[in-house]
Structure formats: structure tokens, C-alpha cells
PDB file of C-alpha atoms in Angstrom:
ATOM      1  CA  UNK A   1    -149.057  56.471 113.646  1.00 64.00           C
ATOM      2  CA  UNK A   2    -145.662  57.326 114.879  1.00 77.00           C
ATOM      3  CA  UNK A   3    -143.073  54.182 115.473  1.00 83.00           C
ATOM      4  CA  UNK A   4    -142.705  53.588 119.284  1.00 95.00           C
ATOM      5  CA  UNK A   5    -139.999  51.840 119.997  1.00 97.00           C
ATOM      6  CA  UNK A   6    -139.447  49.609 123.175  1.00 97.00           C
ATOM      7  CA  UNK A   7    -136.437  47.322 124.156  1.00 97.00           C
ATOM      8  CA  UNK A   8    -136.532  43.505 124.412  1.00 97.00           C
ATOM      9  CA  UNK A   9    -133.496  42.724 124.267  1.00 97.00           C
ATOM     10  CA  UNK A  10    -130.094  42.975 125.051  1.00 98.00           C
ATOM     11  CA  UNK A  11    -127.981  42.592 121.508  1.00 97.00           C
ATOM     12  CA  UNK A  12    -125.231  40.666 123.223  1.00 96.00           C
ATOM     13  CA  UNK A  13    -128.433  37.743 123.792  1.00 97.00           C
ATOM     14  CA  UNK A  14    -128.107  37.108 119.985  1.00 96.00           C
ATOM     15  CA  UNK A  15    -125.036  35.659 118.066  1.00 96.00           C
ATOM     16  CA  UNK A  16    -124.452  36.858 114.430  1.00 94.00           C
ATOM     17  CA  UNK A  17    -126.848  34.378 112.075  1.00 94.00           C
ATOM     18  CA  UNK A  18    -129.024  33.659 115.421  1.00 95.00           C
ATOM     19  CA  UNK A  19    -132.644  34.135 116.692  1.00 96.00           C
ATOM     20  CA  UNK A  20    -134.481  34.937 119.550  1.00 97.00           C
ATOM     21  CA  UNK A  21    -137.556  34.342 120.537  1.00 96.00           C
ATOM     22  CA  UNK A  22    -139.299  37.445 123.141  1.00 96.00           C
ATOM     23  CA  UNK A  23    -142.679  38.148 124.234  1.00 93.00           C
ATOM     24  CA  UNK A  24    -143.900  41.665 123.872  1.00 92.00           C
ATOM     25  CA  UNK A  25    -146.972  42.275 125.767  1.00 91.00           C
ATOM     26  CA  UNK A  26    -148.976  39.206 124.568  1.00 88.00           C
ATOM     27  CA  UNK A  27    -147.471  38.433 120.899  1.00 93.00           C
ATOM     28  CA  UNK A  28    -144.349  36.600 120.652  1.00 93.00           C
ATOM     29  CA  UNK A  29    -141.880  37.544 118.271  1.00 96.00           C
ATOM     30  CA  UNK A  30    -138.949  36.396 116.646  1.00 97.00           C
ATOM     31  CA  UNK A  31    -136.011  38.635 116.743  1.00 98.00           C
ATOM     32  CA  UNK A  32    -133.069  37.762 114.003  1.00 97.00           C
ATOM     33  CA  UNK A  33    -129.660  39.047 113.792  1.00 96.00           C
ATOM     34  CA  UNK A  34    -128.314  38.998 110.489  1.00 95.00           C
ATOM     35  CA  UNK A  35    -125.172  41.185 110.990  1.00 93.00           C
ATOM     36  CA  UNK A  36    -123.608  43.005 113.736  1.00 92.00           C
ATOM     37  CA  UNK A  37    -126.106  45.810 113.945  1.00 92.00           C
ATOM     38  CA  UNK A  38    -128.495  44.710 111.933  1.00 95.00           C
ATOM     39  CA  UNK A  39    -131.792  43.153 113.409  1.00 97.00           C
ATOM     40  CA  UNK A  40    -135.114  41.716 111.680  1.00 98.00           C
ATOM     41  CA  UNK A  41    -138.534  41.401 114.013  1.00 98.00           C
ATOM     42  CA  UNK A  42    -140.667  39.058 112.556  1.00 98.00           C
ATOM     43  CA  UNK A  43    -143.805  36.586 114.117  1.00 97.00           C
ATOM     44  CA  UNK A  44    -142.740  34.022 116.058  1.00 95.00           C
ATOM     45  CA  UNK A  45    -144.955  30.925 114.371  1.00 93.00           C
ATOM     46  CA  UNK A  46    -144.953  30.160 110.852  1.00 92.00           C
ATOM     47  CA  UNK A  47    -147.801  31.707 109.219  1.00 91.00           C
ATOM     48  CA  UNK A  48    -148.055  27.957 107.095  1.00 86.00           C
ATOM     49  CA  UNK A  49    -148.907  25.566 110.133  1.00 83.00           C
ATOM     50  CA  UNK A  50    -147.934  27.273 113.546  1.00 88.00           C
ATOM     51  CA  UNK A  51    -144.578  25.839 113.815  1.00 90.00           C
ATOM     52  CA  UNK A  52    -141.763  27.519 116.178  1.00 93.00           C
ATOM     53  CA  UNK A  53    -139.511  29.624 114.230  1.00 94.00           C
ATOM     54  CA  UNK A  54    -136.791  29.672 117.237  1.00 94.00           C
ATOM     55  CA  UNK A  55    -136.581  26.264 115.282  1.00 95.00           C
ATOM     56  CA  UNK A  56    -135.700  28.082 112.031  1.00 94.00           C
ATOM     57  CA  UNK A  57    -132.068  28.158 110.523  1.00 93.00           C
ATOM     58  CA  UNK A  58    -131.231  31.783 108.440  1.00 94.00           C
ATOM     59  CA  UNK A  59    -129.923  30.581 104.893  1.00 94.00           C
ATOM     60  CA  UNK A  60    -128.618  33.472 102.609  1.00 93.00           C
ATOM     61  CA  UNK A  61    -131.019  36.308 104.103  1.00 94.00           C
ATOM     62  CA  UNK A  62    -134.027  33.904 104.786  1.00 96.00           C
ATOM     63  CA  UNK A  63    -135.968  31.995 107.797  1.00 96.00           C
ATOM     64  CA  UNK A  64    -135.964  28.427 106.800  1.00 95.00           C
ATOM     65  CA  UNK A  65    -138.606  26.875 108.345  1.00 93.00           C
ATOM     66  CA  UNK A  66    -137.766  23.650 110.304  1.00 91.00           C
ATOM     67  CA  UNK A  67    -141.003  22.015 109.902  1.00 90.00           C
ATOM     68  CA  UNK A  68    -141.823  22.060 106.486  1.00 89.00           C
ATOM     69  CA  UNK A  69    -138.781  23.276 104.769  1.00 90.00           C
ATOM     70  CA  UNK A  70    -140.599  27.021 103.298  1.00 92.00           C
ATOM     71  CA  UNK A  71    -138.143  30.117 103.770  1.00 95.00           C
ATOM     72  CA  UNK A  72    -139.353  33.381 104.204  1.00 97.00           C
ATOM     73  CA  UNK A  73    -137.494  36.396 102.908  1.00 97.00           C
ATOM     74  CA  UNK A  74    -136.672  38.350 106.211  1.00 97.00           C
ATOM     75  CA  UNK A  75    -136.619  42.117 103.500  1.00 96.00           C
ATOM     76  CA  UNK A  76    -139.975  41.623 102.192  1.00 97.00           C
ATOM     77  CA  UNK A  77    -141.324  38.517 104.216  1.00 97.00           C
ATOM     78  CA  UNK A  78    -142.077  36.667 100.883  1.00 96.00           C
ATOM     79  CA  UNK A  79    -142.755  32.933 101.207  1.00 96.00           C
ATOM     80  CA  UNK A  80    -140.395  30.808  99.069  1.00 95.00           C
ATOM     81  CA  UNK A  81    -141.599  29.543  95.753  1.00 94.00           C
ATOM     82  CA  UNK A  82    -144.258  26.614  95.984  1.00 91.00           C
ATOM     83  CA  UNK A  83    -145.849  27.823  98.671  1.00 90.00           C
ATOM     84  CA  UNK A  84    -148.299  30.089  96.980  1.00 86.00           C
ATOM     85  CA  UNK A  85    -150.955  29.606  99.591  1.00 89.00           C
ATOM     86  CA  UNK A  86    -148.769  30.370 102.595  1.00 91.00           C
ATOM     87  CA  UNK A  87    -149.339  33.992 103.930  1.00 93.00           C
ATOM     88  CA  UNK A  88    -145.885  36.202 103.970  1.00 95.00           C
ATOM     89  CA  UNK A  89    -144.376  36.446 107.153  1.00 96.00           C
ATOM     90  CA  UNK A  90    -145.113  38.919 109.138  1.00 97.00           C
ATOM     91  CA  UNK A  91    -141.804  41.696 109.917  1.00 98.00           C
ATOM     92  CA  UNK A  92    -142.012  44.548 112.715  1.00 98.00           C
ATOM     93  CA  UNK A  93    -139.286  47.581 112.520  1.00 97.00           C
ATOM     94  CA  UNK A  94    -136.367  46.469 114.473  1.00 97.00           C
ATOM     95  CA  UNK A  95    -132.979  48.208 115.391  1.00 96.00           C
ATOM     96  CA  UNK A  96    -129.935  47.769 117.505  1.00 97.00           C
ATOM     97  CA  UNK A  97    -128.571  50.409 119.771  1.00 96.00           C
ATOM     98  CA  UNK A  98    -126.669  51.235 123.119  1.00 96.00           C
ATOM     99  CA  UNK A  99    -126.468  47.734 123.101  1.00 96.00           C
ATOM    100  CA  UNK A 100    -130.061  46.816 123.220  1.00 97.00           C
ATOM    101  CA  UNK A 101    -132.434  45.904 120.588  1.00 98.00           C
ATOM    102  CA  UNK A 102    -135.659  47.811 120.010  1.00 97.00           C
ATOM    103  CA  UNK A 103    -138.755  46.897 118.031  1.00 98.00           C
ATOM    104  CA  UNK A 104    -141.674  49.038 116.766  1.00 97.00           C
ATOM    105  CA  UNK A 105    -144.259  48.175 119.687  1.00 96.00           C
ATOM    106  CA  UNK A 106    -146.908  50.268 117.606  1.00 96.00           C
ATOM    107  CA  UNK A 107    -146.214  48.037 113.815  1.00 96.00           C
ATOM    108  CA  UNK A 108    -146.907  45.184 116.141  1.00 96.00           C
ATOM    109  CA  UNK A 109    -150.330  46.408 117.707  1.00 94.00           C
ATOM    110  CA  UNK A 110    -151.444  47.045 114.290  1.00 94.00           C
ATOM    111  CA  UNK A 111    -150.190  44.114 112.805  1.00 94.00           C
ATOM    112  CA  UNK A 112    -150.128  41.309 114.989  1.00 94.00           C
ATOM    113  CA  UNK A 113    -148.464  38.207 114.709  1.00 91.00           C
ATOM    114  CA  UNK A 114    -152.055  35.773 115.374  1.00 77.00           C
ATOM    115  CA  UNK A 115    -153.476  38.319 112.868  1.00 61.00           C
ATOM    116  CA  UNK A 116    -155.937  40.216 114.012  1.00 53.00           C
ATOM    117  CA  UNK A 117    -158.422  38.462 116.928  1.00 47.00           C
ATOM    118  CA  UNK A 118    -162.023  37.585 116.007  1.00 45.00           C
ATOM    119  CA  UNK A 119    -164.669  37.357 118.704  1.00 45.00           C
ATOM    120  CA  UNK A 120    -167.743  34.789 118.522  1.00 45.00           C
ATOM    121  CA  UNK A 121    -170.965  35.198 119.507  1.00 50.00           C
ATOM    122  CA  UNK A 122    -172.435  31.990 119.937  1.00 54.00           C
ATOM    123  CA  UNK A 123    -175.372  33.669 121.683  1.00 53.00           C
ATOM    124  CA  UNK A 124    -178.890  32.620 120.273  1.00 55.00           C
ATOM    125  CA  UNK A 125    -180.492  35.199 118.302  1.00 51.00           C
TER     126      UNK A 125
END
């Protein structure tokens, strides 16, 4: 599938080091700026226990989560050593231009940040 980007943000909304947290259609995200133009997408809840990564702190190119202390490379999304059950964070495509930042609406849809929805039938056979 071809990347479809859409803007969420304006980059001026995000200081150098900061994050953001944005709702794109129903998945919230976690935008983080970790230089001038460059911008990481990521989920929005840590994939260990569901805590609020607006929360986090960026340390040395990774999410630190305030919770339980994990970090999560924001180039590969690779949970910090220790953590071995913990999935890897999730990352979406992410850029920053004419002054807005854009994120890869498709990489989300395929990839969502709950992980992908389960329905239950509870019906009696």
C-alpha cells in the first residue's frame, strides 16, 4: 500500500526534545520531536501496562516510560533490556513540512496502536 500522509499537527505545537499527544481518526498517537525537522509517530500507551506516554521523558534517542521506568528505542521501537516480555513500541512514518507535521494515516490503519481489534461472540451455539 502506498503511504498516505495526513497532517496533525502544526510543528511549531512541539518544542525540540518534546511530545505530543493527537488523535487520528480513533487511535491516539504520540508524536516526538527529536530535532528541528525531525519527527517520530509512535502509539500513544505503553505497550507494557497502558500507561500515557505524553508522560514519557526522551533520554538519548529513547521514550522513557514514566510509569515503570522501560525506554523504547524511537529507530527501531525496541524495548530496553529487562523487559523481554514487553512488546516493541509501535512507530508510524512521520515527517515535518511547510510547517506542519504529517504521519502515514495508512501504516497506522494497518498497524494500530490497540493492536488489531478482536470481536466476541458470546452468542450460544
Amino acid at each position: 500500500m502506498e503511504p498516505n500522509y495526513i497532517a496533525v499537527a502544526d510543528l511549531d505545537s512541539i518544542a525540540e526534545g518534546g511530545v505530543l499527544k493527537v488523535a487520528i481518526e480513533e487511535h491516539m498517537l504520540l508524536l516526538v520531536r527529536l530535532t528541528a525537522n525531525t519527527i517520530q509517530a509512535c502509539q500513544g500507551l505503553c505497550p507494557h501496562d497502558k500507561a500515557d506516554l505524553a508522560l514519557a521523558r526522551l533520554k538519548d534517542g529513547r521514550l522513557v516510560c514514566s510509569r515503570h521506568l522501560a525506554s523504547f528505542d524511537l529507530a527501531s521501537g525496541a524495548v530496553s533490556p529487562g523487559w523481554d516480555k514487553v512488546a516493541p513500541l509501535r512507530l508510524y512514518p512521520a515527517r515535518a513540512e511547510g510547517g506542519k507535521i504529517w504521519v502515514d494515516i495508512e501504516a497506522v490503519r494497518r498497524n494500530p496502536p490497540a493492536g488489531t481489534r478482536k470481536t466476541w461472540d458470546f452468542a450460544p451455539r
